[in-house]
Each structure stands twice: as structure tokens, then as C-alpha cells.
CSV table of C-alpha atoms in Angstrom, one decimal:
chain,number,residue,atom,x,y,z
A,264,UNK,CA,89.2,6.3,-237.1
A,265,UNK,CA,88.3,6.1,-240.8
A,266,UNK,CA,85.0,7.9,-241.7
A,267,UNK,CA,83.2,8.0,-245.0
A,268,UNK,CA,81.1,11.2,-245.4
A,269,UNK,CA,78.7,11.4,-248.3
A,270,UNK,CA,77.6,14.9,-249.4
A,271,UNK,CA,80.8,16.2,-247.7
A,272,UNK,CA,81.2,19.2,-250.0
A,273,UNK,CA,77.7,20.5,-249.2
A,274,UNK,CA,76.7,22.9,-246.4
A,275,UNK,CA,76.2,20.5,-243.5
A,276,UNK,CA,78.6,17.9,-244.9
A,277,UNK,CA,81.5,20.3,-245.2
A,278,UNK,CA,81.0,21.5,-241.6
A,279,UNK,CA,81.1,17.9,-240.5
A,280,UNK,CA,84.2,17.1,-242.5
A,281,UNK,CA,86.0,20.1,-241.1
A,282,UNK,CA,85.1,19.1,-237.6
A,283,UNK,CA,86.2,15.4,-238.1
A,284,UNK,CA,89.5,16.3,-239.9
A,285,UNK,CA,90.6,19.4,-237.9
A,286,UNK,CA,89.1,18.9,-234.5
A,287,UNK,CA,89.0,15.1,-234.1
A,288,UNK,CA,92.0,14.2,-236.3
A,289,UNK,CA,90.0,11.4,-238.0
A,290,UNK,CA,90.9,10.0,-241.5
A,291,UNK,CA,88.0,11.1,-243.7
A,292,UNK,CA,87.0,10.2,-247.2
A,293,UNK,CA,84.6,12.9,-248.6
A,294,UNK,CA,82.4,11.6,-251.3
A,295,UNK,CA,80.3,14.1,-253.3
A,296,UNK,CA,78.8,14.3,-256.8
A,297,UNK,CA,79.5,18.1,-256.8
A,298,UNK,CA,76.0,19.3,-258.0
A,299,UNK,CA,75.3,23.0,-257.8
A,300,UNK,CA,75.2,22.8,-254.0
A,301,UNK,CA,78.5,20.9,-253.6
A,302,UNK,CA,81.5,23.2,-253.5
A,303,UNK,CA,85.1,22.1,-253.1
A,304,UNK,CA,85.9,25.6,-251.8
A,305,UNK,CA,84.0,24.7,-248.7
A,306,UNK,CA,86.7,22.1,-248.0
A,307,UNK,CA,89.6,24.5,-248.5
A,308,UNK,CA,90.5,24.3,-244.8
A,309,UNK,CA,91.2,20.6,-245.1
A,310,UNK,CA,92.8,20.6,-248.6
A,311,UNK,CA,96.2,18.9,-248.7
A,312,UNK,CA,95.9,17.3,-245.3
A,313,UNK,CA,97.1,13.8,-244.9
A,314,UNK,CA,94.0,12.6,-243.1
A,315,UNK,CA,91.6,13.8,-245.8
A,316,UNK,CA,90.8,12.6,-249.3
A,317,UNK,CA,88.1,13.4,-251.8
A,318,UNK,CA,86.2,11.2,-254.3
A,319,UNK,CA,83.8,12.7,-256.9
A,320,UNK,CA,81.0,10.1,-257.2
A,321,UNK,CA,77.3,9.7,-257.3
A,322,UNK,CA,75.7,7.8,-254.5
A,323,UNK,CA,73.4,6.1,-257.1
A,324,UNK,CA,76.5,4.6,-258.8
A,325,UNK,CA,76.7,1.2,-257.1
A,326,UNK,CA,80.0,0.3,-258.6
A,327,UNK,CA,81.7,3.5,-257.4
A,328,UNK,CA,80.2,3.2,-253.9
A,329,UNK,CA,81.1,-0.5,-253.5
A,330,UNK,CA,84.7,0.4,-254.6
A,331,UNK,CA,84.9,3.2,-252.1
A,332,UNK,CA,83.9,0.8,-249.3
A,333,UNK,CA,86.4,-1.8,-250.4
A,334,UNK,CA,89.4,0.5,-250.8
A,335,UNK,CA,88.8,3.0,-247.9
A,336,UNK,CA,87.4,0.4,-245.4
A,337,UNK,CA,85.6,2.9,-243.2
A,338,UNK,CA,84.7,2.2,-239.5
A,339,UNK,CA,81.9,4.8,-239.8
A,340,UNK,CA,79.7,6.0,-242.6
A,341,UNK,CA,77.9,9.3,-242.3
A,342,UNK,CA,75.4,9.6,-245.1
A,343,UNK,CA,74.4,13.2,-245.8
A,344,UNK,CA,74.3,13.3,-249.6
A,345,UNK,CA,70.8,14.5,-250.6
A,346,UNK,CA,68.8,16.9,-252.8
A,347,UNK,CA,67.7,19.2,-250.1
A,348,UNK,CA,65.8,22.2,-251.5
A,349,UNK,CA,62.0,22.2,-251.1
A,350,UNK,CA,61.3,24.7,-253.9
A,351,UNK,CA,63.3,22.7,-256.4
A,352,UNK,CA,61.5,19.5,-255.4
A,353,UNK,CA,58.2,21.0,-256.3
A,354,UNK,CA,59.1,21.5,-260.0
A,355,UNK,CA,61.7,18.7,-260.2
A,356,UNK,CA,60.7,15.8,-258.0
A,357,UNK,CA,62.4,13.1,-260.0
A,358,UNK,CA,65.9,14.2,-259.0
A,359,UNK,CA,64.8,14.0,-255.3
A,360,UNK,CA,63.4,10.5,-255.6
A,361,UNK,CA,66.5,9.3,-257.5
A,362,UNK,CA,69.1,10.8,-255.1
A,363,UNK,CA,67.3,10.6,-251.8
A,364,UNK,CA,65.6,7.3,-252.2
A,365,UNK,CA,67.6,5.3,-254.8
A,366,UNK,CA,70.9,6.8,-253.7
A,367,UNK,CA,70.2,5.9,-250.0
A,368,UNK,CA,69.2,2.4,-251.0
A,369,UNK,CA,72.5,2.1,-252.9
A,370,UNK,CA,74.5,3.3,-249.9
A,371,UNK,CA,72.7,0.9,-247.6
A,372,UNK,CA,73.2,-2.1,-249.9
A,373,UNK,CA,76.9,-1.3,-250.3
A,374,UNK,CA,77.3,-0.9,-246.5
A,375,UNK,CA,75.4,-4.2,-246.0
A,376,UNK,CA,77.8,-6.1,-248.3
A,377,UNK,CA,80.8,-4.5,-246.7
A,378,UNK,CA,79.5,-5.1,-243.1
A,379,UNK,CA,78.9,-8.8,-243.9
A,380,UNK,CA,82.6,-9.2,-244.8
A,381,UNK,CA,83.8,-7.7,-241.5
A,382,UNK,CA,84.6,-9.7,-238.4
A,383,UNK,CA,85.7,-9.3,-234.8
A,384,UNK,CA,86.4,-5.8,-233.6
A,385,UNK,CA,85.9,-4.2,-237.0
A,386,UNK,CA,82.4,-5.6,-237.2
A,387,UNK,CA,81.6,-4.6,-233.7
A,388,UNK,CA,82.5,-1.0,-234.1
A,389,UNK,CA,81.1,-0.3,-237.6
A,390,UNK,CA,78.2,2.3,-237.7
A,391,UNK,CA,76.1,3.8,-240.4
A,392,UNK,CA,74.5,7.2,-239.6
A,393,UNK,CA,71.6,8.3,-241.9
A,394,UNK,CA,71.2,12.1,-241.6
A,395,UNK,CA,67.7,13.4,-242.2
A,396,UNK,CA,65.4,16.4,-241.6
A,397,UNK,CA,62.6,17.5,-239.3
A,398,UNK,CA,60.5,18.1,-242.4
A,399,UNK,CA,59.6,14.4,-242.5
A,400,UNK,CA,57.2,15.1,-239.6
A,401,UNK,CA,55.1,17.7,-241.5
A,402,UNK,CA,53.8,20.8,-239.8
A,403,UNK,CA,53.3,21.5,-236.1
A,404,UNK,CA,50.4,23.5,-234.7
A,405,UNK,CA,51.0,26.5,-232.4
A,406,UNK,CA,52.2,24.3,-229.5
A,407,UNK,CA,54.2,21.1,-229.0
A,408,UNK,CA,57.5,19.8,-230.4
A,409,UNK,CA,58.5,17.0,-232.7
A,410,UNK,CA,60.0,14.1,-230.8
A,411,UNK,CA,61.5,10.8,-232.0
A,412,UNK,CA,58.0,9.3,-231.7
A,413,UNK,CA,56.2,11.9,-233.8
A,414,UNK,CA,54.4,10.3,-236.8
A,415,UNK,CA,55.7,11.0,-240.3
A,416,UNK,CA,53.6,13.4,-242.3
A,417,UNK,CA,55.7,14.9,-245.2
A,418,UNK,CA,54.3,17.8,-247.2
A,419,UNK,CA,56.6,18.2,-250.1
A,420,UNK,CA,58.4,15.9,-252.6
A,421,UNK,CA,61.6,16.7,-250.8
A,422,UNK,CA,60.3,15.7,-247.3
A,423,UNK,CA,58.5,12.7,-248.8
A,424,UNK,CA,61.8,11.5,-250.4
A,425,UNK,CA,63.6,12.0,-247.1
A,426,UNK,CA,60.9,10.1,-245.2
A,427,UNK,CA,61.2,7.2,-247.6
A,428,UNK,CA,65.0,7.1,-247.1
A,429,UNK,CA,64.5,7.2,-243.3
A,430,UNK,CA,62.3,4.2,-243.5
A,431,UNK,CA,64.8,2.3,-245.7
A,432,UNK,CA,67.6,3.0,-243.1
A,433,UNK,CA,65.5,1.7,-240.2
A,434,UNK,CA,64.3,-1.3,-242.3
A,435,UNK,CA,67.9,-2.3,-243.0
A,436,UNK,CA,68.6,-2.1,-239.3
A,437,UNK,CA,65.6,-4.3,-238.4
A,438,UNK,CA,65.7,-6.8,-241.3
A,439,UNK,CA,69.5,-7.2,-241.8
A,440,UNK,CA,70.8,-6.3,-238.4
A,441,UNK,CA,72.8,-3.3,-239.8
A,442,UNK,CA,74.2,-1.0,-237.1
A,443,UNK,CA,72.2,2.0,-238.4
A,444,UNK,CA,71.4,5.2,-236.4
A,445,UNK,CA,69.1,8.0,-237.8
A,446,UNK,CA,69.2,11.7,-237.0
A,447,UNK,CA,66.6,14.3,-237.8
A,448,UNK,CA,67.6,18.0,-237.6
A,449,UNK,CA,65.9,21.3,-237.6
A,450,UNK,CA,66.8,24.2,-240.0
A,451,UNK,CA,70.6,24.7,-240.2
A,452,UNK,CA,72.3,28.0,-240.8
A,453,UNK,CA,75.9,29.3,-240.7
A,454,UNK,CA,79.0,29.7,-242.9
A,455,UNK,CA,79.3,28.0,-246.4
A,456,UNK,CA,75.5,27.9,-247.0
A,457,UNK,CA,74.5,28.0,-250.6
A,458,UNK,CA,72.7,31.3,-251.2
A,459,UNK,CA,69.3,30.0,-252.3
A,460,UNK,CA,68.2,29.4,-248.7
A,461,UNK,CA,66.6,32.0,-246.5
A,462,UNK,CA,69.5,33.2,-244.4
A,463,UNK,CA,72.4,33.4,-246.9
A,464,UNK,CA,70.1,34.8,-249.6
A,465,UNK,CA,68.8,37.5,-247.3
A,466,UNK,CA,72.3,38.4,-246.1
A,467,UNK,CA,73.8,38.7,-249.6
A,468,UNK,CA,70.7,40.5,-251.2
A,469,UNK,CA,70.6,42.9,-248.3
A,470,UNK,CA,74.3,43.6,-248.7
A,471,UNK,CA,73.7,44.4,-252.3
A,472,UNK,CA,70.6,46.5,-251.7
A,473,UNK,CA,68.4,44.0,-253.5
A,474,UNK,CA,64.8,43.1,-252.7
A,475,UNK,CA,64.2,40.7,-249.9
A,476,UNK,CA,61.2,38.5,-250.9
A,477,UNK,CA,59.4,36.7,-248.1
A,478,UNK,CA,56.7,34.1,-248.5
A,479,UNK,CA,53.2,35.0,-247.3
A,480,UNK,CA,53.5,37.3,-244.3
A,481,UNK,CA,56.7,35.6,-243.0
A,482,UNK,CA,54.8,34.0,-240.1
A,483,UNK,CA,56.2,30.5,-240.7
A,484,UNK,CA,58.3,29.4,-237.7
A,485,UNK,CA,61.5,27.4,-237.9
A,486,UNK,CA,63.8,26.1,-235.1
A,487,UNK,CA,67.3,27.3,-236.1
A,488,UNK,CA,70.4,25.2,-235.5
A,489,UNK,CA,73.9,26.5,-236.0
A,490,UNK,CA,75.6,24.2,-238.5
A,491,UNK,CA,78.8,23.6,-236.3
A,492,UNK,CA,76.6,22.6,-233.4
A,493,UNK,CA,74.9,20.1,-235.7
A,494,UNK,CA,78.3,18.7,-236.8
A,495,UNK,CA,79.3,18.1,-233.2
A,496,UNK,CA,76.0,16.4,-232.6
A,497,UNK,CA,76.4,14.0,-235.6
A,498,UNK,CA,79.8,13.0,-234.4
A,499,UNK,CA,78.4,12.3,-231.0
A,500,UNK,CA,75.4,10.4,-232.3
A,501,UNK,CA,77.4,8.0,-234.4
A,502,UNK,CA,79.9,7.5,-231.6
A,503,UNK,CA,77.5,6.9,-228.7
A,504,UNK,CA,74.0,6.6,-230.1
A,505,UNK,CA,72.1,3.4,-229.7
A,506,UNK,CA,71.8,1.3,-232.9
A,507,UNK,CA,68.3,1.4,-234.4
A,508,UNK,CA,67.4,4.6,-232.7
A,509,UNK,CA,66.5,8.1,-233.9
A,510,UNK,CA,68.0,11.2,-232.4
A,511,UNK,CA,66.5,14.7,-233.1
A,512,UNK,CA,68.9,17.6,-233.3
A,513,UNK,CA,67.4,21.1,-232.7
A,514,UNK,CA,68.7,24.4,-231.5
A,515,UNK,CA,65.7,25.4,-229.3
A,516,UNK,CA,65.6,28.7,-231.3
A,517,UNK,CA,62.1,29.1,-232.7
A,518,UNK,CA,61.9,32.3,-234.8
A,519,UNK,CA,59.4,33.5,-237.4
A,520,UNK,CA,60.9,33.9,-240.9
A,521,UNK,CA,60.1,37.6,-241.0
A,522,UNK,CA,61.9,38.1,-237.7
A,523,UNK,CA,64.9,36.3,-239.1
A,524,UNK,CA,65.0,38.7,-242.1
A,525,UNK,CA,64.5,41.7,-239.8
A,526,UNK,CA,67.4,40.6,-237.5
A,527,UNK,CA,69.7,40.3,-240.5
A,528,UNK,CA,68.7,43.7,-241.7
A,529,UNK,CA,69.4,45.2,-238.3
A,530,UNK,CA,72.8,43.5,-238.0
A,531,UNK,CA,73.8,44.8,-241.5
A,532,UNK,CA,72.5,48.2,-240.8
A,533,UNK,CA,74.9,48.3,-237.8
A,534,UNK,CA,77.9,46.9,-239.7
A,535,UNK,CA,77.3,48.5,-243.1
A,536,UNK,CA,75.1,51.5,-242.6
A,537,UNK,CA,73.5,53.0,-245.8
A,538,UNK,CA,71.3,55.7,-244.4
A,539,UNK,CA,68.1,53.7,-245.3
A,540,UNK,CA,66.9,50.8,-243.1
A,541,UNK,CA,67.2,47.6,-245.0
A,542,UNK,CA,63.8,46.5,-243.7
A,543,UNK,CA,62.5,48.7,-246.5
A,544,UNK,CA,63.8,46.1,-249.0
A,545,UNK,CA,61.4,43.4,-247.7
A,546,UNK,CA,58.7,42.3,-250.2
A,547,UNK,CA,56.0,39.8,-249.4
A,548,UNK,CA,55.2,37.4,-252.2
A,549,UNK,CA,52.7,34.5,-252.8
A,550,UNK,CA,53.4,31.6,-250.5
A,551,UNK,CA,54.7,28.3,-252.0
A,552,UNK,CA,52.6,25.1,-252.1
A,553,UNK,CA,53.0,22.7,-249.2
A,554,UNK,CA,54.8,25.3,-247.0
A,555,UNK,CA,54.7,24.0,-243.4
A,556,UNK,CA,53.7,26.5,-240.8
A,557,UNK,CA,56.0,25.5,-238.0
A,558,UNK,CA,58.8,23.1,-237.2
A,559,UNK,CA,60.3,22.7,-233.7
A,560,UNK,CA,62.5,19.9,-232.5
A,561,UNK,CA,62.6,18.4,-229.0
A,562,UNK,CA,66.3,17.5,-228.6
A,563,UNK,CA,65.9,16.1,-225.0
A,564,UNK,CA,67.0,12.5,-225.9
A,565,UNK,CA,70.2,13.9,-227.5
A,566,UNK,CA,70.8,16.2,-224.6
A,567,UNK,CA,70.1,13.8,-221.7
A,568,UNK,CA,71.3,10.5,-223.2
A,569,UNK,CA,74.4,11.7,-225.1
A,570,UNK,CA,75.1,14.9,-223.2
A,571,UNK,CA,75.0,17.3,-226.3
A,572,UNK,CA,74.3,21.0,-225.9
A,573,UNK,CA,74.2,23.7,-228.6
A,574,UNK,CA,76.9,26.2,-228.1
A,575,UNK,CA,75.2,29.0,-230.1
A,576,UNK,CA,71.8,30.6,-229.6
A,577,UNK,CA,70.2,32.3,-232.5
A,578,UNK,CA,71.5,35.8,-231.5
A,579,UNK,CA,75.1,34.7,-231.3
A,580,UNK,CA,74.8,32.3,-234.3
A,581,UNK,CA,73.2,34.8,-236.7
A,582,UNK,CA,75.8,37.5,-235.8
A,583,UNK,CA,78.6,35.0,-236.5
A,584,UNK,CA,76.9,34.1,-239.8
A,585,UNK,CA,76.5,37.7,-241.0
A,586,UNK,CA,80.1,38.4,-240.1
A,587,UNK,CA,81.3,35.3,-242.0
A,588,UNK,CA,79.5,36.3,-245.2
A,589,UNK,CA,80.9,39.9,-244.9
A,590,UNK,CA,84.4,38.5,-244.4
A,591,UNK,CA,84.4,35.7,-247.0
A,592,UNK,CA,83.5,37.2,-250.4
A,593,UNK,CA,86.1,34.8,-251.9
A,594,UNK,CA,83.6,31.9,-251.2
A,595,UNK,CA,80.3,33.3,-252.4
A,596,UNK,CA,81.3,35.8,-255.0
A,597,UNK,CA,81.9,33.2,-257.8
A,598,UNK,CA,78.4,31.9,-257.3
A,599,UNK,CA,76.9,35.4,-257.7
A,600,UNK,CA,78.3,35.6,-261.2
A,601,UNK,CA,76.0,32.8,-262.3
A,602,UNK,CA,73.4,33.1,-259.7
A,603,UNK,CA,72.3,36.6,-258.8
A,604,UNK,CA,70.1,35.7,-255.8
A,605,UNK,CA,66.9,34.6,-257.4
A,606,UNK,CA,64.9,31.8,-255.7
A,607,UNK,CA,65.5,28.7,-257.8
A,608,UNK,CA,63.2,25.9,-258.8
A,609,UNK,CA,59.9,27.7,-258.7
A,610,UNK,CA,57.2,28.6,-261.2
A,611,UNK,CA,57.0,32.2,-262.4
A,612,UNK,CA,55.7,34.7,-259.9
A,613,UNK,CA,56.5,32.6,-256.8
A,614,UNK,CA,60.0,33.6,-255.8
A,615,UNK,CA,60.1,34.1,-252.1
A,616,UNK,CA,62.3,33.0,-249.2
A,617,UNK,CA,61.8,30.9,-246.2
């Protein structure tokens, strides 16, 4: 099985590549532009393997993308490449529109051309998975869950750009008969996560005794999904999911941001005691614009139709994540030399997490 993975040097993408190469034995071409969030070190576990190759390319580069299809001839395309940081999108929306909208259009067009040239069994088995986020649905109230039928209501330039790309993917399925499947996931966490996001930033700052800034009062709620569970779900969705359908992937682990930070503090206090509780490092800062109050995913379709089940709950997953960052300084230390843990992409005075 030949699989083309875009964004494969990123957080979720690298977890997927490791799963496909090491666990499934598939032949994988990882395509990544290697922006700040793409890191070849995240692919060290598959480096040098005969069933893995890497191509540095921009998904907006139509010539490079068409050539990748023509030479690699994938049976599956798993499209994860995206600008994915809400705070950065607020002050730099152009990059998000370019990569998430134009880049996805470029991928879909290249796949359409390639698909049109296939025949027989090759054409029958080809699939294109467009990987997206629960943020396209906007903010939930105190009750209820996002389902595959929830209306789109994006709040930030990031989520708006992802919503646009979702609509493009579904339109290519309906208009051109492309075998496209879409997935929308809740907040991922786990190893190899770039330390501008809530969990890795909190872990590393707490280890260093630095301030732990939290937006507002930390009451925003997220449904946390361990990244390796997500990788397994994506493989299952592209293999068994129905063409033209959407599958929501969630961990059924709703936790307030402040409780996430406190749990990390508690775990580090147990593992690296300092005599002073790390909760004292928490600092509440002005909330960011367009900050959705609550996300929570209903993964019933994925669980009942495809038989997926998360292997990690939040307690086991966050403990594994803290331990990974403690044990893998080789991966994150080079980033800390150029990025000391500040929240990126925000205006002055609004540097929180979550």
C-alpha cells in the first residue's frame, strides 16, 4: 500500500507516518514544507527505512504536487498539511488562507488529474482523506456534542480557512466524483508537539520554573485526543470510511484548560519535586479574541460504524506525555534555543495558553 502523507513532519502527521511505516508496513511518501512546526527529528524513528521517503515541497506548488503523484503513484492520500495555530492566524491570516485554502485546492486538483488517469483496481481503491478540526463547528454551549451534522460556525481565521478547505473537499467529491473522505478531530496532545500549544508549553515552562500563562480564568473546555489514537483513527477512516462522508474523531475527555495545567503541575511535582508547588507559577492573562468556550466531539459514528476506540484516557495520556517530554530533551531542546516558550503570533500583552 503506497500512501502520500502531506504535513507528515508535523505533530499529527509524524504520528501518522510512524504508525503507517512501523505498525502497518506501508510504503509512505512524506511531503512537508518544513515550516517552523515541521521537524524532521519527529521522523527519526522511520529514517533510513526502505518503505519511507521524504519530499520537501509546498502544497501550493502545483508542479511539485503533480510530480509527486506521477512518480510515487499513491493508492491513498492523507492530507494533513495546514497552518494550525489560532493565535498566529489572528495576526497573520494570509498564510492560513494560502496554505489551508489554496494549498488544499492544489492537492485536490492534482488528485483529480491523477485519479482520472487511473483504471481498474487502481481507480477502485484510490482514496483521498482530508483531515480537519472540530474548530470549524464554532463554540458549544454547556451541553451537547458536535456531530457530523453540526453546522459550520468558525470563529477565527484559522477555523474559517479549515472550514473552507472542508467544503472544497466535499465539493470535489460531489462535483467530480472524487473518492474523498473528511475527518474532524478534537484537540490533540502527546509526543512531538511543537511547544507553542497549551500542553507542551505548560510542561516545558513548568519544568523550567517559568510562568504558566492561562487565558481568562482557564474555563474554556476542550475534548482531548491522544495523538496516537488519532493516527489509528485516520488509518481506519481512509481504509473503511464511506466516500463522501465525514467522521468526527474525539477522545471523550472534556477538561477545562485550567485543570489541564493543574494536572501537569501535579505530575511534575511528583516526578521532579522542587519544594514549591508548580501551581504557583500559573498566571491568568487577557483572553484572546474569538476564543471558543467549549469543544466536544461525538465520535459515535467512528466507534459504531468503523469499530474505533481510543486506547488512552486523559489521565493515562497526559502522564505518558509528561514522561515523554522529560525523557526526550534531544527533540525539544534545540527549539528552546530559538523559542524560549513565549506564545507566538499575538499582539503585545496577550500571551496566554489554551
